[in-house]
């Protein structure tokens, strides 16, 4: 066993780090929320088949908000550019692209240690966020306890618009100091949540899982760099867990894919909950038939 360090917190090994649930602090929705989302998707699909299947790019402007403590937590111009390139490579084939809209640097030792669901999160976001309906508010900071990041889901924008966005440990950006997680796919993963995806292992082998038909159900998160040709906890003995999927927990170096149905779900949820993001495209405007979602 090799001791596993994340942001100066020691875990017995990488498996312990994953089991303690701090890799990604994005919570699972409850059954009532899941039911509402499902009803919204059914209503949207009924009149938006062309919008969902269109390959026209949805361009997402990013407002980078870097919380620093003096020299700690600084993110370079090159790291931002590299992060956007990583996102464009990951999402480009699925009809999404990203661009830098703003860069804000805020020196605040208290917010620097921000963690999920804390007063500091509310204060930080309330002070620094800009209109979440037209951009991604992308915060970097130094969450404690080995948290790499978290995100809000699209349906939360109606209830808590001021919390909308993703928060990442700054060292997870490309070239950062977090071993195994510094190629930029923590952002790919958290933005997947921001666009409405769940973990591929959600629900384990019971229940409705991640609500995606073409990701193999598996018993729990995978970590490290498992061989994709092994079963790796797939619920069915004849299948293989999606260890290369961005919504699993494996190392950045192994992550390469979303699936077709994950893409469809992301486009549906943008059409339902973030329709202003498509307004720059005349093609998408002409294809979109908005619905009023149940919040
Ligand atoms: Zn996650």
Tab-separated table of C-alpha atoms and ligand atoms in Angstrom:
chain	number	residue	atom	x	y	z
A	1	UNK	CA	0.000	0.000	0.000
A	2	UNK	CA	1.247	3.434	-0.869
A	3	UNK	CA	0.147	6.400	1.166
A	4	UNK	CA	-1.916	8.700	-1.034
A	5	UNK	CA	-1.626	12.445	-0.659
A	6	UNK	CA	-4.211	14.950	-1.857
A	7	UNK	CA	-3.552	18.555	-1.060
A	8	UNK	CA	-1.401	17.724	1.971
A	9	UNK	CA	-3.991	15.338	3.417
A	10	UNK	CA	-2.666	11.790	3.762
A	11	UNK	CA	-4.894	8.815	3.018
A	12	UNK	CA	-3.826	5.226	3.680
A	13	UNK	CA	-4.033	4.569	-0.042
A	14	UNK	CA	-5.921	5.831	-3.055
A	15	UNK	CA	-8.811	3.417	-2.445
A	16	UNK	CA	-9.327	4.922	1.016
A	17	UNK	CA	-9.377	8.394	-0.483
A	18	UNK	CA	-12.088	7.357	-2.920
A	19	UNK	CA	-14.148	5.479	-0.297
A	20	UNK	CA	-14.216	8.476	1.992
A	21	UNK	CA	-16.250	10.206	-0.664
A	22	UNK	CA	-14.212	13.361	-0.878
A	23	UNK	CA	-13.060	13.055	-4.471
A	24	UNK	CA	-16.245	14.659	-5.696
A	25	UNK	CA	-18.639	16.280	-3.240
A	26	UNK	CA	-21.523	16.642	-5.699
A	27	UNK	CA	-24.528	15.058	-3.905
A	28	UNK	CA	-26.932	12.516	-5.381
A	29	UNK	CA	-30.463	13.746	-6.047
A	30	UNK	CA	-33.249	12.206	-3.995
A	31	UNK	CA	-36.062	10.117	-5.497
A	32	UNK	CA	-38.479	13.053	-5.720
A	33	UNK	CA	-35.967	15.171	-7.628
A	34	UNK	CA	-35.133	12.260	-9.920
A	35	UNK	CA	-38.818	11.802	-10.689
A	36	UNK	CA	-39.264	15.492	-11.547
A	37	UNK	CA	-36.208	15.452	-13.809
A	38	UNK	CA	-37.521	12.410	-15.602
A	39	UNK	CA	-40.907	14.070	-16.197
A	40	UNK	CA	-39.221	17.229	-17.500
A	41	UNK	CA	-37.097	15.204	-19.892
A	42	UNK	CA	-40.120	13.335	-21.241
A	43	UNK	CA	-41.957	16.599	-21.855
A	44	UNK	CA	-38.924	18.152	-23.536
A	45	UNK	CA	-38.155	15.174	-25.756
A	46	UNK	CA	-41.680	15.147	-27.127
A	47	UNK	CA	-41.058	18.368	-29.070
A	48	UNK	CA	-37.266	18.637	-29.353
A	49	UNK	CA	-35.922	15.596	-31.210
A	50	UNK	CA	-34.047	17.712	-33.752
A	51	UNK	CA	-32.565	19.976	-31.104
A	52	UNK	CA	-31.303	16.996	-29.110
A	53	UNK	CA	-29.761	15.212	-32.082
A	54	UNK	CA	-28.269	18.342	-33.669
A	55	UNK	CA	-24.484	18.441	-33.845
A	56	UNK	CA	-24.482	22.248	-33.782
A	57	UNK	CA	-22.029	23.377	-31.101
A	58	UNK	CA	-23.329	24.859	-27.869
A	59	UNK	CA	-20.714	27.409	-26.805
A	60	UNK	CA	-20.299	27.795	-23.043
A	61	UNK	CA	-18.496	30.942	-21.823
A	62	UNK	CA	-16.458	30.405	-18.665
A	63	UNK	CA	-16.027	32.976	-15.925
A	64	UNK	CA	-12.911	31.794	-14.073
A	65	UNK	CA	-12.951	32.918	-10.445
A	66	UNK	CA	-9.716	32.094	-8.652
A	67	UNK	CA	-9.743	32.332	-4.866
A	68	UNK	CA	-6.177	32.755	-3.670
A	69	UNK	CA	-4.378	33.274	-0.379
A	70	UNK	CA	-1.488	35.489	-1.368
A	71	UNK	CA	0.771	33.397	-3.575
A	72	UNK	CA	-1.200	30.201	-2.879
A	73	UNK	CA	-3.793	29.018	-5.364
A	74	UNK	CA	-2.678	31.152	-8.283
A	75	UNK	CA	-3.645	29.806	-11.714
A	76	UNK	CA	-1.641	30.868	-14.739
A	77	UNK	CA	-2.939	32.102	-18.054
A	78	UNK	CA	-1.444	28.998	-19.660
A	79	UNK	CA	-3.305	26.721	-17.215
A	80	UNK	CA	-6.626	28.354	-18.095
A	81	UNK	CA	-5.935	27.943	-21.804
A	82	UNK	CA	-4.868	24.328	-21.283
A	83	UNK	CA	-8.001	23.656	-19.200
A	84	UNK	CA	-10.250	25.009	-21.919
A	85	UNK	CA	-8.426	22.894	-24.506
A	86	UNK	CA	-8.911	19.771	-22.353
A	87	UNK	CA	-12.622	20.556	-22.125
A	88	UNK	CA	-12.927	21.208	-25.844
A	89	UNK	CA	-11.157	17.938	-26.650
A	90	UNK	CA	-13.408	16.031	-24.223
A	91	UNK	CA	-16.713	17.634	-25.197
A	92	UNK	CA	-16.091	18.723	-28.795
A	93	UNK	CA	-17.363	15.514	-30.334
A	94	UNK	CA	-20.542	15.863	-28.307
A	95	UNK	CA	-21.549	19.303	-29.495
A	96	UNK	CA	-20.146	21.480	-26.705
A	97	UNK	CA	-17.310	23.961	-26.745
A	98	UNK	CA	-15.933	26.306	-24.121
A	99	UNK	CA	-14.296	29.719	-24.179
A	100	UNK	CA	-12.829	32.075	-21.584
A	101	UNK	CA	-15.121	35.010	-20.884
A	102	UNK	CA	-13.726	36.530	-17.680
A	103	UNK	CA	-10.909	35.987	-15.219
A	104	UNK	CA	-11.361	37.156	-11.632
A	105	UNK	CA	-8.741	36.759	-8.902
A	106	UNK	CA	-9.901	37.234	-5.319
A	107	UNK	CA	-7.449	37.206	-2.427
A	108	UNK	CA	-9.443	35.904	0.519
A	109	UNK	CA	-7.850	33.493	3.046
A	110	UNK	CA	-11.256	32.455	4.438
A	111	UNK	CA	-12.851	31.602	1.100
A	112	UNK	CA	-9.624	29.950	-0.045
A	113	UNK	CA	-10.506	26.936	2.143
A	114	UNK	CA	-14.144	26.862	0.972
A	115	UNK	CA	-15.879	23.492	1.101
A	116	UNK	CA	-19.171	22.094	-0.136
A	117	UNK	CA	-22.331	23.261	1.630
A	118	UNK	CA	-20.680	25.775	3.968
A	119	UNK	CA	-21.416	29.432	4.783
A	120	UNK	CA	-18.170	30.308	2.998
A	121	UNK	CA	-19.498	28.746	-0.219
A	122	UNK	CA	-22.620	30.904	-0.055
A	123	UNK	CA	-20.659	34.068	0.762
A	124	UNK	CA	-18.076	33.482	-1.951
A	125	UNK	CA	-20.595	32.724	-4.667
A	126	UNK	CA	-22.965	35.507	-3.698
A	127	UNK	CA	-20.130	38.008	-3.891
A	128	UNK	CA	-18.433	36.833	-7.073
A	129	UNK	CA	-20.897	35.049	-9.322
A	130	UNK	CA	-22.297	36.605	-12.474
A	131	UNK	CA	-25.465	35.635	-14.353
A	132	UNK	CA	-25.498	31.813	-14.242
A	133	UNK	CA	-27.980	31.527	-17.103
A	134	UNK	CA	-25.466	32.687	-19.726
A	135	UNK	CA	-22.142	31.325	-18.474
A	136	UNK	CA	-20.362	28.789	-16.332
A	137	UNK	CA	-19.050	30.227	-13.068
A	138	UNK	CA	-15.868	28.184	-12.556
A	139	UNK	CA	-14.298	28.689	-9.103
A	140	UNK	CA	-10.890	27.427	-8.034
A	141	UNK	CA	-9.871	27.287	-4.383
A	142	UNK	CA	-8.352	24.976	-1.801
A	143	UNK	CA	-11.141	22.826	-0.291
A	144	UNK	CA	-10.080	20.814	2.735
A	145	UNK	CA	-10.009	17.094	3.355
A	146	UNK	CA	-9.054	15.936	-0.124
A	147	UNK	CA	-12.059	17.322	-1.994
A	148	UNK	CA	-11.203	17.723	-5.671
A	149	UNK	CA	-14.397	19.494	-6.626
A	150	UNK	CA	-18.170	19.708	-6.746
A	151	UNK	CA	-20.892	21.077	-8.980
A	152	UNK	CA	-24.496	22.154	-8.954
A	153	UNK	CA	-26.990	20.368	-11.209
A	154	UNK	CA	-28.975	22.180	-13.929
A	155	UNK	CA	-32.317	21.796	-12.151
A	156	UNK	CA	-30.963	23.572	-9.069
A	157	UNK	CA	-30.657	26.848	-10.961
A	158	UNK	CA	-34.350	27.562	-10.442
A	159	UNK	CA	-34.089	27.145	-6.669
A	160	UNK	CA	-30.594	28.377	-5.817
A	161	UNK	CA	-29.313	30.381	-8.781
A	162	UNK	CA	-26.635	32.055	-6.676
A	163	UNK	CA	-24.961	28.700	-5.997
A	164	UNK	CA	-24.780	27.659	-9.657
A	165	UNK	CA	-21.358	26.645	-10.928
A	166	UNK	CA	-18.417	24.335	-10.317
A	167	UNK	CA	-15.733	24.578	-7.630
A	168	UNK	CA	-12.380	22.889	-8.140
A	169	UNK	CA	-9.204	22.378	-6.199
A	170	UNK	CA	-6.858	24.682	-8.114
A	171	UNK	CA	-4.159	21.990	-8.307
A	172	UNK	CA	-6.404	19.829	-10.510
A	173	UNK	CA	-6.070	22.175	-13.455
A	174	UNK	CA	-3.604	21.054	-16.134
A	175	UNK	CA	-0.067	21.331	-14.788
A	176	UNK	CA	-1.322	21.544	-11.192
A	177	UNK	CA	0.237	19.817	-8.216
A	178	UNK	CA	-2.341	17.073	-7.523
A	179	UNK	CA	-0.767	13.805	-8.642
A	180	UNK	CA	-3.008	11.596	-10.822
A	181	UNK	CA	-5.613	14.367	-11.107
A	182	UNK	CA	-3.783	17.206	-12.802
A	183	UNK	CA	-4.611	16.718	-16.474
A	184	UNK	CA	-7.809	18.760	-16.230
A	185	UNK	CA	-10.448	16.031	-16.082
A	186	UNK	CA	-11.723	16.983	-12.644
A	187	UNK	CA	-13.203	19.933	-14.545
A	188	UNK	CA	-14.502	17.620	-17.285
A	189	UNK	CA	-16.173	15.515	-14.568
A	190	UNK	CA	-17.659	18.398	-12.572
A	191	UNK	CA	-18.946	20.127	-15.697
A	192	UNK	CA	-20.565	16.801	-16.594
A	193	UNK	CA	-22.563	17.173	-13.352
A	194	UNK	CA	-23.237	20.841	-14.156
A	195	UNK	CA	-24.726	19.642	-17.446
A	196	UNK	CA	-26.843	17.049	-15.617
A	197	UNK	CA	-24.861	13.797	-15.539
A	198	UNK	CA	-24.590	11.472	-12.557
A	199	UNK	CA	-21.735	9.167	-11.621
A	200	UNK	CA	-21.708	6.011	-13.734
A	201	UNK	CA	-21.724	3.992	-10.496
A	202	UNK	CA	-24.712	5.824	-8.978
A	203	UNK	CA	-27.073	3.353	-7.324
A	204	UNK	CA	-24.576	0.500	-7.638
A	205	UNK	CA	-26.227	-2.659	-8.931
A	206	UNK	CA	-29.635	-1.732	-7.508
A	207	UNK	CA	-32.253	0.729	-8.638
A	208	UNK	CA	-32.113	3.088	-11.593
A	209	UNK	CA	-28.373	3.763	-11.562
A	210	UNK	CA	-27.213	6.784	-13.543
A	211	UNK	CA	-30.374	6.839	-15.738
A	212	UNK	CA	-28.158	6.330	-18.795
A	213	UNK	CA	-28.881	3.243	-20.887
A	214	UNK	CA	-25.512	2.895	-22.563
A	215	UNK	CA	-23.209	3.072	-19.529
A	216	UNK	CA	-22.664	-0.347	-17.968
A	217	UNK	CA	-24.003	-0.546	-14.400
A	218	UNK	CA	-21.272	-1.194	-11.854
A	219	UNK	CA	-21.114	-1.771	-8.141
A	220	UNK	CA	-19.053	1.243	-7.087
A	221	UNK	CA	-16.435	3.747	-8.206
A	222	UNK	CA	-13.274	2.610	-9.930
A	223	UNK	CA	-9.988	4.258	-9.047
A	224	UNK	CA	-6.437	4.366	-10.313
A	225	UNK	CA	-5.849	2.932	-13.779
A	226	UNK	CA	-7.693	-0.413	-13.982
A	227	UNK	CA	-7.498	-2.445	-17.190
A	228	UNK	CA	-10.585	-1.530	-19.281
A	229	UNK	CA	-10.743	-5.128	-20.508
A	230	UNK	CA	-11.445	-6.427	-16.992
A	231	UNK	CA	-14.875	-6.611	-15.405
A	232	UNK	CA	-13.945	-4.046	-12.716
A	233	UNK	CA	-17.155	-4.478	-10.715
A	234	UNK	CA	-19.634	-4.505	-13.597
A	235	UNK	CA	-22.959	-5.800	-12.305
A	236	UNK	CA	-23.290	-8.333	-15.114
A	237	UNK	CA	-20.501	-10.946	-15.362
A	238	UNK	CA	-20.409	-10.512	-19.131
A	239	UNK	CA	-19.882	-6.734	-19.034
A	240	UNK	CA	-17.047	-4.334	-18.242
A	241	UNK	CA	-17.349	-1.285	-15.977
A	242	UNK	CA	-16.912	2.049	-17.805
A	243	UNK	CA	-13.525	2.826	-16.277
A	244	UNK	CA	-12.671	5.329	-19.021
A	245	UNK	CA	-15.862	7.326	-18.603
A	246	UNK	CA	-15.439	10.889	-17.357
A	247	UNK	CA	-18.185	10.323	-14.772
A	248	UNK	CA	-16.283	7.532	-13.002
A	249	UNK	CA	-13.496	8.151	-10.441
A	250	UNK	CA	-10.404	6.817	-12.221
A	251	UNK	CA	-7.209	8.792	-12.774
A	252	UNK	CA	-7.251	11.577	-15.347
A	253	UNK	CA	-4.862	9.638	-17.566
A	254	UNK	CA	-7.436	6.882	-18.117
A	255	UNK	CA	-10.484	9.053	-18.787
A	256	UNK	CA	-11.419	9.446	-22.438
A	257	UNK	CA	-15.151	9.129	-22.972
A	258	UNK	CA	-18.746	10.133	-22.651
A	259	UNK	CA	-21.427	7.965	-24.242
A	260	UNK	CA	-24.068	8.836	-26.822
A	261	UNK	CA	-26.858	8.869	-24.233
A	262	UNK	CA	-24.822	11.009	-21.861
A	263	UNK	CA	-24.506	13.518	-24.700
A	264	UNK	CA	-28.257	13.400	-25.331
A	265	UNK	CA	-29.013	13.944	-21.658
A	266	UNK	CA	-26.664	16.946	-21.449
A	267	UNK	CA	-28.270	18.575	-24.488
A	268	UNK	CA	-31.765	17.925	-23.159
A	269	UNK	CA	-30.976	19.450	-19.795
A	270	UNK	CA	-29.447	22.543	-21.405
A	271	UNK	CA	-32.591	22.930	-23.474
A	272	UNK	CA	-34.773	22.564	-20.379
A	273	UNK	CA	-32.857	24.480	-17.717
A	274	UNK	CA	-30.190	26.592	-19.443
A	275	UNK	CA	-31.843	27.665	-22.716
A	276	UNK	CA	-30.047	31.030	-22.797
A	277	UNK	CA	-26.799	29.183	-23.486
A	278	UNK	CA	-27.971	28.322	-26.985
A	279	UNK	CA	-29.114	31.787	-28.012
A	280	UNK	CA	-25.929	32.587	-29.907
A	281	UNK	CA	-26.725	29.883	-32.434
A	282	UNK	CA	-29.433	30.724	-34.934
A	283	UNK	CA	-29.706	27.043	-35.856
A	284	UNK	CA	-30.281	25.957	-32.265
A	285	UNK	CA	-32.691	28.824	-31.631
A	286	UNK	CA	-34.789	27.634	-34.547
A	287	UNK	CA	-34.792	24.045	-33.286
A	288	UNK	CA	-35.498	24.695	-29.597
A	289	UNK	CA	-39.057	24.427	-28.303
A	290	UNK	CA	-38.693	25.504	-24.671
A	291	UNK	CA	-40.782	24.011	-21.906
A	292	UNK	CA	-41.575	25.393	-18.471
A	293	UNK	CA	-39.884	22.852	-16.215
A	294	UNK	CA	-41.229	21.575	-12.939
A	295	UNK	CA	-38.569	22.927	-10.587
B	1	LIG	ZN1	-18.712	13.639	-9.320
